[in-house]
């Protein structure tokens, strides 16, 4: 996730921080935000969806394959926000047996047909309607809404705006468009059949395996993601886009832009293949996913989002040669979202408290790319700007980088997790030396790939590679707050 409109965001942060301060002081809030307990292990999520543009709803069918995580269990508890649930059944090779369920307070509690053990997979079928406009969560300063699924100009009433559909999962809004365990410590493979008006293109995670015309002006695209990732990284986009094709090694690199920007798509996003090569080499870990696409969206609720293989950028990414003549103001965002495909998508924060293992790395990737492409002086200048961003909000001084007592999970998306965390990585790199730092980064990815991470796992990798104890460093910089004052 990348926030932009720093000034606006900063105001929002100030207001919300003041609110937290007031609450902390008066109520002494010390709630411990523990990592979500894994009772169930998601395995595969298969969806068939179509869209009701008039009602701004989505009709969905889901086949969810899962098993108990460790302890035997006869129940499956899913997040499902503001939905209508029509049918819940056990699916055994296509034969459906109805299951008992209770749907209340955005939780779908399903009673399975028997007790399953941890090695026994089952598949549950759910027929539902997603109603994003009924979702009660209201978002935050960093992510200004939490409807999960967004219809833009769905009835075509605004002549100046394209009709689009897009989704935004982070932090826990994917469960507004499919029932799931909407926590970052779950991972599942995925396939989605999206039925849309034939005039539109679609984008989702992974590769499109088929595209079939339905004969009534509709078309069904089948997208398959064969490597597991967290539910908040699921994505669907639908609209009238030009798709500009690029390539890195044998991996398709696609840019989805509104048609009037088609001619400039490579000027905006064209450094992506070079970034893929640079980061793959630096990490000694080749980009692990089947394609890399970037799409723009109208009325987006944040800056950009690292949905695996299907990054969403807000509309200001779209620039014309007049805008691009001095600089591409979106380049930091492009490197940030790409780097998340290792730090965030491949190894995912196990909880929002540990968001640093996603956002500090993505933040630091902006420095790394700038250093490589434009030189150390320019990169150092951007690092100074980042530090200024941290210092601007006095409340940042009191926040630990890893925080188990945040007020709202989206408060974690602040200048501590981003700016300060990125600067701390820069410090670690200088302390350990380039070679040890990069070997440690590689070890952390390799050890935790397709799983989750927390700050201690990063420490263990750096210690293993360098032979140096780093508890003192993490205690000071990750589990404590503030900064040295030099006078
Ligand atoms: Zn980010």
Tab-separated table of C-alpha atoms and ligand atoms in Angstrom:
chain	number	residue	atom	x	y	z
A	1	UNK	CA	0.000	0.000	0.000
A	2	UNK	CA	1.262	3.445	-0.807
A	3	UNK	CA	-0.440	6.512	0.464
A	4	UNK	CA	-0.130	9.777	-1.370
A	5	UNK	CA	-1.320	13.349	-1.032
A	6	UNK	CA	1.067	13.693	1.865
A	7	UNK	CA	-0.395	17.040	2.951
A	8	UNK	CA	-3.947	15.731	3.148
A	9	UNK	CA	-2.828	12.519	4.748
A	10	UNK	CA	-0.696	14.391	7.232
A	11	UNK	CA	-3.704	16.394	8.365
A	12	UNK	CA	-5.654	13.195	8.727
A	13	UNK	CA	-2.832	11.650	10.713
A	14	UNK	CA	-2.666	14.654	12.995
A	15	UNK	CA	-6.351	14.511	13.754
A	16	UNK	CA	-6.437	10.797	14.319
A	17	UNK	CA	-3.253	10.900	16.389
A	18	UNK	CA	-4.717	13.573	18.603
A	19	UNK	CA	-7.709	11.342	19.022
A	20	UNK	CA	-5.552	8.406	20.048
A	21	UNK	CA	-3.568	10.536	22.458
A	22	UNK	CA	-6.701	11.727	24.152
A	23	UNK	CA	-7.916	8.178	24.458
A	24	UNK	CA	-4.613	6.777	25.665
A	25	UNK	CA	-4.333	9.383	28.347
A	26	UNK	CA	-7.880	9.165	29.590
A	27	UNK	CA	-8.637	5.477	29.282
A	28	UNK	CA	-5.127	4.041	29.618
A	29	UNK	CA	-5.812	1.764	26.641
A	30	UNK	CA	-3.382	-1.142	26.669
A	31	UNK	CA	-5.257	-3.729	24.619
A	32	UNK	CA	-2.865	-6.371	23.306
A	33	UNK	CA	-3.400	-6.943	19.583
A	34	UNK	CA	-2.472	-10.565	19.309
A	35	UNK	CA	-1.892	-12.375	16.020
A	36	UNK	CA	-5.108	-13.982	14.826
A	37	UNK	CA	-5.355	-17.574	16.046
A	38	UNK	CA	-5.224	-20.037	13.161
A	39	UNK	CA	-7.925	-22.633	13.732
A	40	UNK	CA	-8.394	-23.226	10.019
A	41	UNK	CA	-5.936	-23.375	7.144
A	42	UNK	CA	-7.287	-21.958	3.885
A	43	UNK	CA	-6.117	-23.936	0.835
A	44	UNK	CA	-7.944	-22.897	-2.325
A	45	UNK	CA	-10.551	-20.253	-3.137
A	46	UNK	CA	-12.606	-20.640	-6.309
A	47	UNK	CA	-15.101	-17.915	-7.212
A	48	UNK	CA	-17.675	-17.434	-9.958
A	49	UNK	CA	-18.969	-13.880	-10.020
A	50	UNK	CA	-21.097	-11.534	-12.097
A	51	UNK	CA	-22.007	-7.921	-11.491
A	52	UNK	CA	-25.305	-6.103	-11.070
A	53	UNK	CA	-24.387	-2.605	-12.266
A	54	UNK	CA	-27.874	-1.213	-11.490
A	55	UNK	CA	-27.817	-2.291	-7.842
A	56	UNK	CA	-24.014	-2.100	-7.434
A	57	UNK	CA	-23.932	-5.637	-6.126
A	58	UNK	CA	-22.082	-8.817	-7.050
A	59	UNK	CA	-23.592	-12.274	-7.353
A	60	UNK	CA	-21.085	-14.833	-6.192
A	61	UNK	CA	-20.543	-18.549	-5.844
A	62	UNK	CA	-17.580	-19.778	-3.855
A	63	UNK	CA	-15.910	-23.144	-3.429
A	64	UNK	CA	-13.593	-22.823	-0.448
A	65	UNK	CA	-11.204	-25.678	0.307
A	66	UNK	CA	-9.701	-25.752	3.802
A	67	UNK	CA	-8.679	-27.993	6.684
A	68	UNK	CA	-8.212	-27.558	10.436
A	69	UNK	CA	-4.862	-25.892	11.161
A	70	UNK	CA	-3.809	-28.188	14.003
A	71	UNK	CA	-6.610	-29.151	16.371
A	72	UNK	CA	-9.545	-31.221	15.043
A	73	UNK	CA	-12.613	-29.109	14.288
A	74	UNK	CA	-16.188	-29.446	13.069
A	75	UNK	CA	-16.686	-25.795	12.239
A	76	UNK	CA	-15.566	-23.146	9.763
A	77	UNK	CA	-15.834	-19.485	10.751
A	78	UNK	CA	-15.569	-16.940	7.941
A	79	UNK	CA	-15.592	-13.181	7.636
A	80	UNK	CA	-18.395	-12.114	5.282
A	81	UNK	CA	-19.312	-8.447	5.382
A	82	UNK	CA	-22.817	-7.164	4.576
A	83	UNK	CA	-23.700	-10.125	2.358
A	84	UNK	CA	-26.857	-12.013	1.599
A	85	UNK	CA	-26.122	-15.714	2.108
A	86	UNK	CA	-28.349	-17.917	-0.072
A	87	UNK	CA	-26.890	-21.384	0.293
A	88	UNK	CA	-24.126	-23.180	2.226
A	89	UNK	CA	-23.263	-26.785	1.401
A	90	UNK	CA	-20.505	-29.345	1.565
A	91	UNK	CA	-19.238	-30.050	-1.946
A	92	UNK	CA	-17.930	-33.578	-2.550
A	93	UNK	CA	-16.908	-33.921	-6.184
A	94	UNK	CA	-19.816	-31.749	-7.270
A	95	UNK	CA	-22.449	-33.400	-5.015
A	96	UNK	CA	-23.818	-30.854	-2.566
A	97	UNK	CA	-25.039	-31.598	0.974
A	98	UNK	CA	-26.609	-28.645	2.827
A	99	UNK	CA	-24.750	-27.487	5.943
A	100	UNK	CA	-26.089	-25.669	8.992
A	101	UNK	CA	-24.880	-22.118	9.370
A	102	UNK	CA	-25.500	-18.910	11.282
A	103	UNK	CA	-24.829	-15.514	9.731
A	104	UNK	CA	-24.604	-12.647	12.169
A	105	UNK	CA	-22.413	-9.560	12.763
A	106	UNK	CA	-20.517	-10.094	9.495
A	107	UNK	CA	-19.419	-13.602	10.572
A	108	UNK	CA	-20.543	-16.777	8.816
A	109	UNK	CA	-20.368	-19.742	11.228
A	110	UNK	CA	-20.666	-23.036	9.388
A	111	UNK	CA	-21.155	-26.408	11.091
A	112	UNK	CA	-19.379	-29.081	9.051
A	113	UNK	CA	-20.821	-32.586	8.529
A	114	UNK	CA	-18.265	-34.110	10.937
A	115	UNK	CA	-15.065	-33.383	12.821
A	116	UNK	CA	-12.082	-33.017	10.507
A	117	UNK	CA	-8.423	-33.487	11.411
A	118	UNK	CA	-5.597	-31.314	10.173
A	119	UNK	CA	-4.753	-33.519	7.202
A	120	UNK	CA	-8.330	-33.682	5.947
A	121	UNK	CA	-9.390	-31.114	3.359
A	122	UNK	CA	-13.023	-30.259	2.800
A	123	UNK	CA	-14.714	-27.966	0.268
A	124	UNK	CA	-17.599	-25.727	1.259
A	125	UNK	CA	-19.893	-24.172	-1.355
A	126	UNK	CA	-21.421	-20.763	-0.632
A	127	UNK	CA	-23.895	-18.895	-2.817
A	128	UNK	CA	-24.114	-15.219	-1.888
A	129	UNK	CA	-24.687	-11.626	-2.905
A	130	UNK	CA	-22.029	-9.022	-2.058
A	131	UNK	CA	-23.506	-5.617	-1.170
A	132	UNK	CA	-20.536	-3.249	-0.789
A	133	UNK	CA	-22.700	-0.185	-0.192
A	134	UNK	CA	-24.086	-1.842	2.951
A	135	UNK	CA	-20.649	-2.386	4.543
A	136	UNK	CA	-20.435	-0.658	7.918
A	137	UNK	CA	-16.613	-0.285	8.248
A	138	UNK	CA	-15.637	3.239	7.350
A	139	UNK	CA	-11.896	3.153	6.659
A	140	UNK	CA	-9.224	5.515	7.917
A	141	UNK	CA	-6.875	8.320	6.923
A	142	UNK	CA	-4.593	5.948	4.997
A	143	UNK	CA	-7.355	3.969	3.295
A	144	UNK	CA	-10.385	6.188	3.133
A	145	UNK	CA	-13.042	3.515	2.755
A	146	UNK	CA	-13.489	-0.191	3.419
A	147	UNK	CA	-16.197	-1.356	1.018
A	148	UNK	CA	-13.861	-3.895	-0.591
A	149	UNK	CA	-15.648	-3.762	-3.946
A	150	UNK	CA	-16.188	-0.472	-5.764
A	151	UNK	CA	-18.453	0.423	-8.673
A	152	UNK	CA	-17.441	3.652	-10.452
A	153	UNK	CA	-20.121	5.379	-12.519
A	154	UNK	CA	-21.934	2.044	-12.602
A	155	UNK	CA	-25.102	3.355	-14.265
A	156	UNK	CA	-23.119	5.520	-16.719
A	157	UNK	CA	-24.790	8.742	-15.552
A	158	UNK	CA	-21.556	10.753	-15.519
A	159	UNK	CA	-20.475	11.425	-19.095
A	160	UNK	CA	-16.980	12.465	-17.957
A	161	UNK	CA	-16.161	9.339	-16.030
A	162	UNK	CA	-15.482	5.809	-17.259
A	163	UNK	CA	-17.431	2.887	-15.812
A	164	UNK	CA	-15.097	0.728	-13.739
A	165	UNK	CA	-15.123	-1.937	-11.067
A	166	UNK	CA	-12.129	-2.468	-8.780
A	167	UNK	CA	-11.425	-4.008	-5.394
A	168	UNK	CA	-9.323	-2.988	-2.392
A	169	UNK	CA	-8.595	-5.690	0.178
A	170	UNK	CA	-6.095	-4.228	2.643
A	171	UNK	CA	-6.558	-4.288	5.499
A	172	UNK	CA	-9.534	-6.636	5.928
A	173	UNK	CA	-12.035	-5.637	3.234
A	174	UNK	CA	-11.785	-8.586	0.816
A	175	UNK	CA	-14.440	-10.263	2.950
A	176	UNK	CA	-16.863	-7.682	1.562
A	177	UNK	CA	-16.737	-9.528	-1.778
A	178	UNK	CA	-16.027	-13.159	-0.861
A	179	UNK	CA	-16.394	-15.059	2.414
A	180	UNK	CA	-12.907	-15.820	3.740
A	181	UNK	CA	-10.713	-15.700	6.832
A	182	UNK	CA	-9.733	-12.106	6.267
A	183	UNK	CA	-6.427	-12.108	8.131
A	184	UNK	CA	-2.887	-11.604	6.821
A	185	UNK	CA	-1.687	-14.923	8.300
A	186	UNK	CA	-3.873	-16.945	5.932
A	187	UNK	CA	-2.766	-17.896	2.408
A	188	UNK	CA	-4.706	-19.530	-0.390
A	189	UNK	CA	-4.402	-20.266	-4.091
A	190	UNK	CA	-7.186	-18.778	-6.140
A	191	UNK	CA	-9.240	-18.873	-9.315
A	192	UNK	CA	-11.965	-16.486	-10.390
A	193	UNK	CA	-14.493	-16.746	-13.206
A	194	UNK	CA	-15.578	-13.155	-13.899
A	195	UNK	CA	-18.613	-12.620	-16.140
A	196	UNK	CA	-18.616	-9.072	-17.510
A	197	UNK	CA	-20.009	-7.042	-20.448
A	198	UNK	CA	-17.959	-8.070	-23.470
A	199	UNK	CA	-16.898	-4.456	-24.149
A	200	UNK	CA	-14.761	-4.418	-20.980
A	201	UNK	CA	-11.390	-5.982	-20.175
A	202	UNK	CA	-10.723	-7.711	-16.855
A	203	UNK	CA	-7.718	-8.104	-14.581
A	204	UNK	CA	-7.188	-10.414	-11.642
A	205	UNK	CA	-4.308	-12.183	-9.899
A	206	UNK	CA	-2.325	-14.769	-11.857
A	207	UNK	CA	-2.907	-15.719	-15.486
A	208	UNK	CA	-6.037	-15.669	-17.637
A	209	UNK	CA	-6.617	-19.283	-18.643
A	210	UNK	CA	-9.692	-18.775	-20.846
A	211	UNK	CA	-12.048	-16.101	-22.133
A	212	UNK	CA	-15.427	-17.311	-23.386
A	213	UNK	CA	-18.183	-15.246	-25.021
A	214	UNK	CA	-21.569	-16.004	-23.475
A	215	UNK	CA	-23.636	-14.837	-26.482
A	216	UNK	CA	-25.725	-12.238	-24.624
A	217	UNK	CA	-23.209	-9.430	-24.727
A	218	UNK	CA	-21.338	-10.995	-21.838
A	219	UNK	CA	-18.006	-12.779	-21.566
A	220	UNK	CA	-16.475	-14.949	-18.859
A	221	UNK	CA	-12.759	-14.653	-18.106
A	222	UNK	CA	-11.087	-17.328	-15.997
A	223	UNK	CA	-8.117	-16.104	-13.928
A	224	UNK	CA	-5.911	-18.588	-12.067
A	225	UNK	CA	-3.397	-17.828	-9.319
A	226	UNK	CA	-1.494	-21.057	-8.650
A	227	UNK	CA	0.725	-19.791	-5.824
A	228	UNK	CA	-0.843	-19.026	-2.475
A	229	UNK	CA	-1.148	-15.501	-1.120
A	230	UNK	CA	-3.114	-13.629	1.532
A	231	UNK	CA	-6.823	-12.796	1.053
A	232	UNK	CA	-6.155	-9.042	1.305
A	233	UNK	CA	-4.101	-9.310	-1.917
A	234	UNK	CA	-6.971	-10.671	-4.031
A	235	UNK	CA	-7.967	-8.301	-6.833
A	236	UNK	CA	-10.539	-7.808	-9.593
A	237	UNK	CA	-10.639	-4.927	-12.064
A	238	UNK	CA	-13.152	-4.375	-14.885
A	239	UNK	CA	-13.308	-1.500	-17.345
A	240	UNK	CA	-12.624	0.052	-20.711
A	241	UNK	CA	-8.826	0.022	-20.640
A	242	UNK	CA	-6.048	-0.103	-23.203
A	243	UNK	CA	-3.694	-2.966	-22.307
A	244	UNK	CA	-0.115	-2.101	-23.247
A	245	UNK	CA	2.171	-5.142	-23.351
A	246	UNK	CA	5.715	-5.242	-22.056
A	247	UNK	CA	7.962	-8.107	-20.943
A	248	UNK	CA	10.667	-9.049	-18.429
A	249	UNK	CA	12.562	-12.263	-19.259
A	250	UNK	CA	9.610	-14.590	-20.091
A	251	UNK	CA	7.145	-12.862	-17.741
A	252	UNK	CA	4.341	-10.718	-19.204
A	253	UNK	CA	4.379	-7.137	-17.902
A	254	UNK	CA	1.100	-5.338	-18.686
A	255	UNK	CA	-0.034	-1.752	-18.205
A	256	UNK	CA	-3.806	-1.120	-18.052
A	257	UNK	CA	-4.530	2.565	-18.663
A	258	UNK	CA	-7.483	4.629	-19.816
A	259	UNK	CA	-7.350	4.745	-23.605
A	260	UNK	CA	-6.266	8.389	-23.890
A	261	UNK	CA	-3.063	7.415	-22.024
A	262	UNK	CA	-2.284	4.380	-24.178
A	263	UNK	CA	0.468	6.172	-26.100
A	264	UNK	CA	2.206	7.202	-22.845
A	265	UNK	CA	1.865	3.989	-20.818
A	266	UNK	CA	5.503	3.028	-21.417
A	267	UNK	CA	6.703	6.490	-20.453
A	268	UNK	CA	4.849	6.096	-17.138
A	269	UNK	CA	5.463	2.429	-16.331
A	270	UNK	CA	8.271	1.559	-18.777
A	271	UNK	CA	11.007	1.231	-16.121
A	272	UNK	CA	9.162	-1.755	-14.625
A	273	UNK	CA	11.168	-4.487	-16.444
A	274	UNK	CA	14.449	-2.851	-15.389
A	275	UNK	CA	13.164	-2.690	-11.791
A	276	UNK	CA	12.212	-6.389	-11.944
A	277	UNK	CA	15.753	-7.215	-13.051
A	278	UNK	CA	17.380	-4.925	-10.472
A	279	UNK	CA	15.392	-6.218	-7.485
A	280	UNK	CA	15.629	-9.875	-8.600
A	281	UNK	CA	19.420	-9.585	-8.805
A	282	UNK	CA	19.867	-7.606	-5.574
A	283	UNK	CA	17.737	-10.079	-3.615
A	284	UNK	CA	19.241	-13.070	-5.408
A	285	UNK	CA	15.618	-14.154	-5.613
A	286	UNK	CA	13.902	-13.931	-9.012
A	287	UNK	CA	10.469	-12.320	-9.122
A	288	UNK	CA	8.392	-15.352	-8.138
A	289	UNK	CA	4.982	-14.714	-9.756
A	290	UNK	CA	3.558	-15.586	-13.173
A	291	UNK	CA	3.005	-12.066	-14.514
A	292	UNK	CA	3.171	-8.420	-13.447
A	293	UNK	CA	0.301	-6.091	-14.310
A	294	UNK	CA	-0.458	-2.540	-13.232
A	295	UNK	CA	-3.880	-0.914	-13.614
A	296	UNK	CA	-5.202	2.569	-12.881
A	297	UNK	CA	-8.499	3.310	-11.153
A	298	UNK	CA	-10.820	6.255	-10.739
A	299	UNK	CA	-11.921	7.362	-7.261
A	300	UNK	CA	-9.364	5.108	-5.587
A	301	UNK	CA	-9.295	5.207	-1.776
A	302	UNK	CA	-5.501	5.348	-1.349
A	303	UNK	CA	-2.357	5.827	-3.467
A	304	UNK	CA	-1.644	2.345	-4.800
A	305	UNK	CA	-1.911	-1.288	-3.726
A	306	UNK	CA	0.330	-4.299	-4.193
A	307	UNK	CA	-2.350	-6.875	-5.101
A	308	UNK	CA	-0.215	-9.839	-6.158
A	309	UNK	CA	0.539	-9.568	-9.914
A	310	UNK	CA	-2.229	-6.952	-10.283
A	311	UNK	CA	-1.126	-3.631	-8.777
A	312	UNK	CA	-3.695	-0.856	-8.592
A	313	UNK	CA	-2.609	2.786	-8.974
A	314	UNK	CA	-4.821	5.768	-8.418
A	315	UNK	CA	-5.617	7.854	-11.483
A	316	UNK	CA	-2.809	10.406	-10.876
A	317	UNK	CA	-0.385	7.742	-12.086
A	318	UNK	CA	-1.673	8.604	-15.552
A	319	UNK	CA	0.484	11.403	-16.937
A	320	UNK	CA	1.046	12.942	-20.350
A	321	UNK	CA	4.363	14.075	-21.867
A	322	UNK	CA	3.822	17.608	-20.493
A	323	UNK	CA	3.681	16.172	-16.976
A	324	UNK	CA	6.550	13.763	-17.554
A	325	UNK	CA	8.977	16.301	-18.993
A	326	UNK	CA	10.728	16.985	-15.665
A	327	UNK	CA	10.149	13.787	-13.786
A	328	UNK	CA	7.808	10.839	-13.473
A	329	UNK	CA	6.220	11.708	-10.136
A	330	UNK	CA	4.842	8.163	-9.868
A	331	UNK	CA	8.154	6.287	-10.116
A	332	UNK	CA	8.623	5.832	-6.346
A	333	UNK	CA	5.152	4.318	-6.140
A	334	UNK	CA	5.945	1.940	-9.000
A	335	UNK	CA	9.096	0.626	-7.286
A	336	UNK	CA	7.329	0.527	-3.893
A	337	UNK	CA	4.484	-1.713	-5.123
A	338	UNK	CA	6.838	-3.956	-7.083
A	339	UNK	CA	9.118	-4.540	-4.090
A	340	UNK	CA	6.053	-5.575	-2.057
A	341	UNK	CA	5.902	-8.646	-4.314
A	342	UNK	CA	8.768	-10.006	-2.195
A	343	UNK	CA	8.173	-8.144	1.079
A	344	UNK	CA	4.414	-8.327	1.667
A	345	UNK	CA	3.156	-10.739	-0.980
A	346	UNK	CA	5.757	-13.551	-0.836
A	347	UNK	CA	6.515	-13.118	2.874
A	348	UNK	CA	3.512	-11.435	4.490
A	349	UNK	CA	3.253	-9.670	7.813
A	350	UNK	CA	1.683	-12.155	10.197
A	351	UNK	CA	-0.305	-9.369	11.845
A	352	UNK	CA	-0.865	-5.641	11.396
A	353	UNK	CA	1.350	-5.034	14.460
A	354	UNK	CA	4.290	-6.287	12.398
A	355	UNK	CA	3.448	-4.159	9.355
A	356	UNK	CA	7.092	-3.051	9.225
A	357	UNK	CA	7.990	-6.310	7.418
A	358	UNK	CA	5.774	-5.113	4.553
A	359	UNK	CA	5.918	-1.334	4.500
A	360	UNK	CA	9.421	-0.450	5.728
A	361	UNK	CA	10.916	-2.630	2.979
A	362	UNK	CA	8.653	-1.221	0.277
A	363	UNK	CA	9.526	2.267	1.501
A	364	UNK	CA	13.246	1.479	1.383
A	365	UNK	CA	12.937	0.087	-2.150
A	366	UNK	CA	12.269	3.654	-3.311
A	367	UNK	CA	15.736	4.587	-2.016
A	368	UNK	CA	17.319	1.496	-3.552
A	369	UNK	CA	15.885	2.159	-6.999
A	370	UNK	CA	16.771	5.859	-6.874
A	371	UNK	CA	20.315	5.054	-5.752
A	372	UNK	CA	20.789	2.574	-8.592
A	373	UNK	CA	19.106	4.634	-11.303
A	374	UNK	CA	19.851	8.246	-10.399
A	375	UNK	CA	22.800	8.073	-7.991
A	376	UNK	CA	23.436	8.238	-4.265
A	377	UNK	CA	23.041	12.020	-3.937
A	378	UNK	CA	19.507	11.968	-5.293
A	379	UNK	CA	18.623	8.926	-3.196
A	380	UNK	CA	19.999	10.592	-0.056
A	381	UNK	CA	17.885	13.640	-0.827
A	382	UNK	CA	14.729	11.470	-0.928
A	383	UNK	CA	15.802	9.824	2.346
A	384	UNK	CA	16.079	13.254	3.938
A	385	UNK	CA	12.581	14.091	2.685
A	386	UNK	CA	11.315	10.849	4.211
A	387	UNK	CA	12.890	11.733	7.547
A	388	UNK	CA	11.222	15.154	7.416
A	389	UNK	CA	7.908	13.386	6.885
A	390	UNK	CA	8.478	11.410	10.076
A	391	UNK	CA	9.552	14.425	12.154
A	392	UNK	CA	6.601	16.534	10.989
A	393	UNK	CA	4.144	14.660	13.219
A	394	UNK	CA	5.302	14.858	16.859
A	395	UNK	CA	3.198	11.837	17.848
A	396	UNK	CA	5.493	9.602	15.750
A	397	UNK	CA	8.191	9.969	18.414
A	398	UNK	CA	6.134	7.945	20.899
A	399	UNK	CA	5.305	5.008	18.632
A	400	UNK	CA	7.283	1.753	18.534
A	401	UNK	CA	7.932	0.427	15.033
A	402	UNK	CA	6.335	-2.900	16.043
A	403	UNK	CA	3.197	-2.023	18.023
A	404	UNK	CA	0.788	-4.397	19.730
A	405	UNK	CA	-1.444	-1.689	21.167
A	406	UNK	CA	-2.595	0.322	18.167
A	407	UNK	CA	-6.042	1.877	18.336
A	408	UNK	CA	-7.153	0.901	14.820
A	409	UNK	CA	-5.284	-1.508	12.528
A	410	UNK	CA	-5.050	1.115	9.818
A	411	UNK	CA	-3.210	3.479	12.160
A	412	UNK	CA	-0.203	1.222	11.471
A	413	UNK	CA	0.049	2.751	7.972
A	414	UNK	CA	1.968	5.781	9.213
A	415	UNK	CA	5.334	7.507	8.885
A	416	UNK	CA	6.783	5.173	11.531
A	417	UNK	CA	6.041	1.956	9.591
A	418	UNK	CA	7.014	3.668	6.305
A	419	UNK	CA	9.522	6.514	6.595
A	420	UNK	CA	11.230	5.638	9.854
A	421	UNK	CA	11.195	1.901	9.114
A	422	UNK	CA	12.817	2.508	5.720
A	423	UNK	CA	15.515	4.652	7.329
A	424	UNK	CA	16.187	1.940	9.923
A	425	UNK	CA	16.803	-0.571	7.124
A	426	UNK	CA	19.267	1.890	5.609
A	427	UNK	CA	21.033	2.042	8.974
A	428	UNK	CA	21.128	-1.753	9.214
A	429	UNK	CA	22.617	-1.950	5.728
A	430	UNK	CA	25.370	0.489	6.704
A	431	UNK	CA	26.026	-1.315	9.980
A	432	UNK	CA	26.228	-4.810	8.487
A	433	UNK	CA	27.745	-3.892	5.140
A	434	UNK	CA	26.101	-4.369	1.753
A	435	UNK	CA	26.962	-8.007	1.269
A	436	UNK	CA	25.715	-9.210	4.666
A	437	UNK	CA	22.582	-7.053	4.416
A	438	UNK	CA	21.566	-8.480	1.033
A	439	UNK	CA	22.450	-12.033	2.037
A	440	UNK	CA	20.239	-11.552	5.115
A	441	UNK	CA	17.386	-10.194	2.970
A	442	UNK	CA	17.699	-13.268	0.745
A	443	UNK	CA	17.741	-15.640	3.707
A	444	UNK	CA	14.619	-14.037	5.190
A	445	UNK	CA	12.755	-14.478	1.878
A	446	UNK	CA	13.945	-18.032	1.302
A	447	UNK	CA	13.198	-19.124	4.877
A	448	UNK	CA	9.705	-17.629	4.970
A	449	UNK	CA	8.594	-17.762	1.301
A	450	UNK	CA	4.817	-18.187	0.759
A	451	UNK	CA	4.424	-17.819	4.516
A	452	UNK	CA	4.401	-15.036	7.059
A	453	UNK	CA	7.059	-13.025	8.835
A	454	UNK	CA	7.572	-10.832	11.853
A	455	UNK	CA	10.478	-8.600	12.839
A	456	UNK	CA	12.219	-11.366	14.803
A	457	UNK	CA	12.408	-13.585	11.734
A	458	UNK	CA	14.216	-10.812	9.896
A	459	UNK	CA	16.585	-10.486	12.874
A	460	UNK	CA	17.295	-14.231	12.862
A	461	UNK	CA	18.184	-14.172	9.168
A	462	UNK	CA	20.541	-11.209	9.578
A	463	UNK	CA	22.160	-12.841	12.629
A	464	UNK	CA	22.552	-16.176	10.841
A	465	UNK	CA	24.291	-14.560	7.880
A	466	UNK	CA	26.430	-11.969	9.682
A	467	UNK	CA	27.218	-13.842	12.877
A	468	UNK	CA	26.375	-10.666	14.834
A	469	UNK	CA	23.817	-10.447	17.617
A	470	UNK	CA	21.140	-7.920	16.744
A	471	UNK	CA	18.767	-8.118	19.715
A	472	UNK	CA	20.107	-4.802	20.980
A	473	UNK	CA	19.416	-3.197	17.613
A	474	UNK	CA	15.860	-4.504	17.351
A	475	UNK	CA	15.070	-3.719	20.969
A	476	UNK	CA	16.131	-0.161	20.338
A	477	UNK	CA	14.742	0.466	16.866
A	478	UNK	CA	11.859	-2.001	16.384
A	479	UNK	CA	10.440	-2.478	19.887
A	480	UNK	CA	11.019	1.016	21.138
A	481	UNK	CA	10.285	4.550	20.002
A	482	UNK	CA	12.050	7.857	19.432
A	483	UNK	CA	15.381	8.822	17.897
A	484	UNK	CA	18.715	10.291	19.022
A	485	UNK	CA	18.867	14.051	19.350
A	486	UNK	CA	22.234	15.475	18.334
A	487	UNK	CA	22.914	18.948	19.656
B	1	LIG	ZN1	3.234	-0.245	0.672
